[in-house]
Amino acid sequence: MKNNPSIKTILKLLFAFSLIAWFLYKNDLSKITQSILSISMWMYLTSVFLIFLAVWLNSVKWFVILPKYKIIKLFESNMIGQFYGLILPGQLLGDGAKAYIFGKGKDDSEKIWVSVFFDKITGIIGLLILGIFGLVFTREALPIWFVWGLLASTGFGFLILFLIRLKFFYNFIMRVLLKLKQKLVKFNKLFELFSKLVDAWYIYTRKTKIVFLSILLGVVYQIMGIVINMILANEFDINVSFVDWCWLLAVVSILLLLPLTIGGIGIREGSLIGLLGWLGVTSEKALALSFSIFSLQIILAIVGGLLDHKLIMKKN
C-alpha cells in the first residue's frame, strides 16, 4: 500500500467525502441549500471575476521573480496549477506539478522550480503577515495556543526564506551536498540538481528588492482573497470584520497546504465551521460559504484543465 499512489488517492478521497458526509449529516441540508441558492448572481459573478484577477496578480508576482517569461505564459501555468491543486492532495503538490510542467524541457528548469517555491513561500509570508495583523487588531478573545501557533508559523516562514541568505549556512549546505555526491555516486545527478536548486535559492534571497516586492504583492493577493470571501460571506449574512478574516484565512490556508485530502475537501469545511463558530456563525452558514468558495476553485480548475489539455494536444 505504501508504494501504490492510486490506493493512497482513493483513501484520501474516501476520507474527504466521509468528512463532507459527516458535516452534512450533522447539519440541516435544506438550510445550506437555501443559503447557496440565495446568492445574488451579480455578486457571484463579481467573485468569479475577482478570483481570476487574483490569479493574474499572482502571475505578476511570479513575473517579478522570473522576468524571463511573459506574464500571459505564467498566468496559463498558474491556471494549470489550479487544476492540479484541485485533483492532487495539498496545494504544494499542485505547485510541484506546475513547476514540473512549466520547466519540462527548459534549460533553466531548476531556476523555474526555485521560482515556484520562492513565490509560494513569499506568498505564505504575505498571508502570515496579514494573519498577525488580524491577531493584533482583533477584538475577539482567541486562545493563547492559537495566537502562539500563528506567530511560530510566521517565524518559521521567515526562517525558511532567509536562512540560506546567510553565507555560512549556504556554504554548509553546499559542502554537505558535495560530500554526499562523492559518497553516493549513484545519486550524483540528484545531488547535482539539489546543488543547483540551493544555488538558485541563494541568489534569489540576496535580491532584496525582489524579495520585498514579492512579499508585498503576496499581501495584496491575500487581501483580494479576503475581499472575495467577504463578498460571499455577506450573501449569507455572515458579519465578520476584515481584521478577523485576516487571521481566519491565514489559518485555513495553512491547513489546506497539508496533503490530507484531495483538493482540501473536508479540511476547508471543517476549519471554517470551527473558526467561524468561534465568531458566532452557524455551521450551516459556514458550510454554505465553504461550498461557494470551493465552486470558485472548481471554475479555475476547469479552465486550468482545458489549458493543460490544449498544451498536451499542441505538443502531440
Short mmCIF file of C-alpha atoms in Angstrom, two decimals, residues 45-302:
data_model
loop_
_atom_site.label_atom_id
_atom_site.label_comp_id
_atom_site.label_asym_id
_atom_site.label_seq_id
_atom_site.Cartn_x
_atom_site.Cartn_y
_atom_site.Cartn_z
CA LEU A 45 -20.00 36.74 -11.00
CA THR A 46 -18.11 39.57 -9.29
CA SER A 47 -16.37 36.94 -7.14
CA VAL A 48 -15.54 34.90 -10.25
CA PHE A 49 -14.02 37.98 -11.92
CA LEU A 50 -12.02 38.84 -8.79
CA ILE A 51 -10.60 35.35 -8.38
CA PHE A 52 -9.34 35.35 -11.99
CA LEU A 53 -7.91 38.82 -11.34
CA ALA A 54 -6.20 37.44 -8.23
CA VAL A 55 -4.57 34.66 -10.29
CA TRP A 56 -3.38 37.31 -12.76
CA LEU A 57 -1.91 39.34 -9.90
CA ASN A 58 -0.19 36.21 -8.64
CA SER A 59 1.26 35.78 -12.13
CA VAL A 60 2.63 39.33 -11.96
CA LYS A 61 4.16 38.36 -8.62
CA TRP A 62 5.78 35.33 -10.25
CA PHE A 63 6.99 37.55 -13.12
CA VAL A 64 8.89 39.68 -10.59
CA ILE A 65 10.81 36.53 -9.65
CA LEU A 66 11.02 35.07 -13.17
CA PRO A 67 11.07 38.02 -15.62
CA LYS A 68 12.43 35.89 -18.48
CA TYR A 69 8.91 34.69 -19.37
CA LYS A 70 5.81 36.61 -20.44
CA ILE A 71 3.11 37.21 -17.84
CA ILE A 72 0.48 35.54 -20.04
CA LYS A 73 2.55 32.31 -20.05
CA LEU A 74 2.94 32.47 -16.29
CA PHE A 75 -0.81 33.10 -15.98
CA GLU A 76 -1.57 30.00 -18.07
CA SER A 77 0.82 27.97 -15.93
CA ASN A 78 -0.81 29.29 -12.75
CA MET A 79 -4.21 28.25 -14.09
CA ILE A 80 -2.87 24.76 -14.84
CA GLY A 81 -1.52 24.73 -11.28
CA GLN A 82 -5.07 25.45 -10.06
CA PHE A 83 -6.22 22.32 -11.88
CA TYR A 84 -3.58 20.08 -10.30
CA GLY A 85 -4.03 21.79 -6.95
CA LEU A 86 -7.64 20.58 -7.01
CA ILE A 87 -7.07 16.98 -8.11
CA LEU A 88 -3.92 16.37 -6.02
CA PRO A 89 -3.72 16.21 -2.21
CA GLY A 90 -2.43 19.51 -0.81
CA GLN A 91 -1.70 22.78 -2.59
CA LEU A 92 2.05 22.15 -2.54
CA LEU A 93 1.66 19.16 -4.87
CA GLY A 94 -0.27 21.41 -7.24
CA ASP A 95 2.67 23.84 -7.20
CA GLY A 96 5.03 20.93 -7.81
CA ALA A 97 3.02 19.85 -10.84
CA LYS A 98 3.04 23.43 -12.13
CA ALA A 99 6.82 23.64 -11.76
CA TYR A 100 7.32 20.29 -13.47
CA ILE A 101 5.05 21.08 -16.44
CA PHE A 102 6.35 24.62 -16.98
CA GLY A 103 10.00 23.67 -16.51
CA LYS A 104 9.96 20.45 -18.54
CA GLY A 105 12.45 20.61 -21.42
CA LYS A 106 13.74 24.09 -20.48
CA ASP A 107 17.43 24.79 -19.86
CA ASP A 108 16.68 26.74 -16.69
CA SER A 109 14.27 24.18 -15.21
CA GLU A 110 15.93 24.27 -11.76
CA LYS A 111 15.53 28.07 -11.72
CA ILE A 112 11.85 27.64 -12.57
CA TRP A 113 11.43 25.12 -9.74
CA VAL A 114 13.03 27.50 -7.27
CA SER A 115 10.95 30.44 -8.56
CA VAL A 116 7.72 28.46 -7.99
CA PHE A 117 8.54 27.62 -4.38
CA PHE A 118 10.10 31.02 -3.72
CA ASP A 119 6.84 32.50 -4.99
CA LYS A 120 4.88 30.14 -2.73
CA ILE A 121 6.88 30.93 0.40
CA THR A 122 6.75 34.70 -0.12
CA GLY A 123 3.00 34.31 -0.67
CA ILE A 124 2.66 32.37 2.58
CA ILE A 125 4.69 35.03 4.39
CA GLY A 126 2.34 37.69 2.97
CA LEU A 127 -0.56 35.61 4.28
CA LEU A 128 1.02 35.26 7.73
CA ILE A 129 1.75 39.00 7.91
CA LEU A 130 -1.97 39.62 7.42
CA GLY A 131 -2.67 36.90 9.99
CA ILE A 132 -0.50 38.70 12.56
CA PHE A 133 -2.21 41.99 11.66
CA GLY A 134 -5.55 40.31 12.35
CA LEU A 135 -4.38 38.92 15.70
CA VAL A 136 -3.09 42.33 16.82
CA PHE A 137 -6.27 44.24 16.00
CA THR A 138 -8.99 41.66 16.59
CA ARG A 139 -11.46 42.28 19.38
CA GLU A 140 -12.06 38.56 19.81
CA ALA A 141 -10.60 36.66 22.77
CA LEU A 142 -8.67 33.97 20.93
CA PRO A 143 -6.98 31.00 22.69
CA ILE A 144 -3.34 31.69 23.56
CA TRP A 145 -2.16 28.46 21.88
CA PHE A 146 -3.79 29.63 18.67
CA VAL A 147 -2.02 33.00 18.78
CA TRP A 148 1.38 31.46 19.51
CA GLY A 149 0.87 28.85 16.79
CA LEU A 150 0.33 31.53 14.15
CA LEU A 151 3.30 33.53 15.44
CA ALA A 152 5.51 30.43 15.29
CA SER A 153 4.36 29.71 11.72
CA THR A 154 5.29 33.25 10.68
CA GLY A 155 8.72 32.96 12.25
CA PHE A 156 9.28 29.60 10.55
CA GLY A 157 8.30 31.08 7.18
CA PHE A 158 10.84 33.89 7.51
CA LEU A 159 13.45 31.38 8.68
CA ILE A 160 12.99 29.20 5.59
CA LEU A 161 13.10 32.24 3.31
CA PHE A 162 16.15 33.99 4.76
CA LEU A 163 18.34 31.38 6.48
CA ILE A 164 20.05 30.35 3.26
CA ARG A 165 20.76 34.03 2.59
CA LEU A 166 23.50 33.73 5.21
CA LYS A 167 26.79 32.88 3.52
CA PHE A 168 27.94 30.40 6.18
CA PHE A 169 24.68 28.45 6.01
CA TYR A 170 24.77 28.39 2.21
CA ASN A 171 28.38 27.13 2.26
CA PHE A 172 27.46 24.49 4.85
CA ILE A 173 24.60 23.13 2.68
CA MET A 174 26.79 23.07 -0.42
CA ARG A 175 29.58 21.21 1.44
CA VAL A 176 27.10 18.61 2.69
CA LEU A 177 25.75 18.08 -0.83
CA LEU A 178 29.29 17.77 -2.21
CA LYS A 179 30.22 15.10 0.34
CA LEU A 180 27.02 13.18 -0.36
CA LYS A 181 27.73 13.41 -4.07
CA GLN A 182 31.20 11.93 -3.52
CA LYS A 183 29.99 9.11 -1.28
CA LEU A 184 26.79 8.20 -3.12
CA VAL A 185 27.98 8.17 -6.71
CA LYS A 186 24.78 6.54 -7.98
CA PHE A 187 22.82 9.63 -6.94
CA ASN A 188 25.24 12.17 -8.45
CA LYS A 189 22.62 13.68 -10.76
CA LEU A 190 20.16 14.09 -7.90
CA PHE A 191 22.69 15.86 -5.67
CA GLU A 192 23.80 17.99 -8.60
CA LEU A 193 20.19 19.06 -9.09
CA PHE A 194 19.86 19.87 -5.37
CA SER A 195 23.05 21.94 -5.58
CA LYS A 196 21.60 23.95 -8.48
CA LEU A 197 18.36 24.48 -6.59
CA VAL A 198 20.17 25.66 -3.45
CA ASP A 199 22.37 27.94 -5.54
CA ALA A 200 19.36 29.47 -7.31
CA TRP A 201 17.57 29.92 -3.95
CA TYR A 202 20.62 31.66 -2.50
CA ILE A 203 20.76 34.06 -5.46
CA TYR A 204 17.04 34.88 -5.15
CA THR A 205 17.19 35.62 -1.42
CA ARG A 206 20.03 38.11 -1.91
CA LYS A 207 17.92 40.22 -4.27
CA THR A 208 16.33 42.35 -1.55
CA LYS A 209 14.08 44.38 -3.86
CA ILE A 210 12.63 41.23 -5.43
CA VAL A 211 12.02 39.67 -2.01
CA PHE A 212 10.32 42.81 -0.70
CA LEU A 213 8.16 43.30 -3.81
CA SER A 214 7.21 39.62 -3.89
CA ILE A 215 6.07 39.71 -0.25
CA LEU A 216 4.19 42.99 -0.85
CA LEU A 217 2.37 41.52 -3.87
CA GLY A 218 1.70 38.43 -1.76
CA VAL A 219 -0.04 40.63 0.81
CA VAL A 220 -2.14 42.31 -1.91
CA TYR A 221 -3.01 38.90 -3.38
CA GLN A 222 -4.19 37.65 0.02
CA ILE A 223 -6.23 40.84 0.56
CA MET A 224 -8.04 40.08 -2.70
CA GLY A 225 -8.81 36.61 -1.34
CA ILE A 226 -10.22 38.17 1.82
CA VAL A 227 -12.40 40.54 -0.22
CA ILE A 228 -13.79 37.61 -2.22
CA ASN A 229 -14.60 35.75 0.99
CA MET A 230 -16.26 38.83 2.47
CA ILE A 231 -18.41 39.33 -0.64
CA LEU A 232 -19.68 35.75 -0.47
CA ALA A 233 -19.98 35.81 3.33
CA ASN A 234 -22.16 38.90 3.10
CA GLU A 235 -24.59 36.91 0.93
CA PHE A 236 -25.10 34.54 3.88
CA ASP A 237 -25.37 37.34 6.46
CA ILE A 238 -22.02 36.35 7.93
CA ASN A 239 -20.81 39.53 9.57
CA VAL A 240 -17.09 39.05 10.18
CA SER A 241 -14.75 42.04 10.09
CA PHE A 242 -11.82 42.39 7.70
CA VAL A 243 -9.45 42.13 10.66
CA ASP A 244 -10.87 38.76 11.69
CA TRP A 245 -10.83 37.47 8.12
CA CYS A 246 -7.08 38.17 8.12
CA TRP A 247 -6.22 35.65 10.84
CA LEU A 248 -9.05 33.30 9.89
CA LEU A 249 -7.96 32.82 6.27
CA ALA A 250 -4.32 32.58 7.32
CA VAL A 251 -5.16 29.50 9.39
CA VAL A 252 -7.44 27.95 6.74
CA SER A 253 -4.81 28.44 4.03
CA ILE A 254 -2.08 26.83 6.15
CA LEU A 255 -4.31 23.82 6.83
CA LEU A 256 -5.02 23.47 3.10
CA LEU A 257 -1.30 23.01 2.48
CA LEU A 258 -1.46 19.68 4.31
CA PRO A 259 -1.75 16.72 1.87
CA LEU A 260 -4.58 15.08 3.80
CA THR A 261 -7.38 15.14 1.23
CA ILE A 262 -7.84 15.77 -2.50
CA GLY A 263 -8.36 19.47 -3.18
CA GLY A 264 -8.62 20.22 0.54
CA ILE A 265 -12.16 18.78 0.54
CA GLY A 266 -13.37 18.39 4.11
CA ILE A 267 -10.40 20.29 5.57
CA ARG A 268 -11.75 23.61 4.29
CA GLU A 269 -15.25 22.87 5.57
CA GLY A 270 -14.11 21.65 8.98
CA SER A 271 -11.76 24.58 9.57
CA LEU A 272 -14.39 27.16 8.54
CA ILE A 273 -17.02 25.52 10.75
CA GLY A 274 -14.64 25.61 13.72
CA LEU A 275 -13.15 29.07 13.22
CA LEU A 276 -16.36 30.84 12.22
CA GLY A 277 -18.06 29.05 15.09
CA TRP A 278 -15.77 30.99 17.46
CA LEU A 279 -17.27 34.15 15.95
CA GLY A 280 -20.87 33.02 16.43
CA VAL A 281 -21.55 31.84 12.85
CA THR A 282 -23.75 28.75 12.49
CA SER A 283 -22.23 25.65 10.89
CA GLU A 284 -24.88 25.72 8.12
CA LYS A 285 -23.75 29.19 7.05
CA ALA A 286 -20.10 28.18 7.31
CA LEU A 287 -20.71 25.17 5.08
CA ALA A 288 -22.66 27.23 2.54
CA LEU A 289 -19.77 29.70 2.39
CA SER A 290 -17.20 26.91 2.08
CA PHE A 291 -19.06 25.23 -0.78
CA SER A 292 -19.36 28.60 -2.56
CA ILE A 293 -15.63 29.26 -2.23
CA PHE A 294 -14.93 25.72 -3.46
CA SER A 295 -17.12 26.32 -6.51
CA LEU A 296 -14.84 29.22 -7.49
CA GLN A 297 -11.85 26.91 -7.25
CA ILE A 298 -13.64 24.39 -9.44
CA ILE A 299 -14.16 27.09 -12.11
CA LEU A 300 -10.45 27.94 -12.01
CA ALA A 301 -9.56 24.24 -12.17
CA ILE A 302 -11.81 23.64 -15.19
#
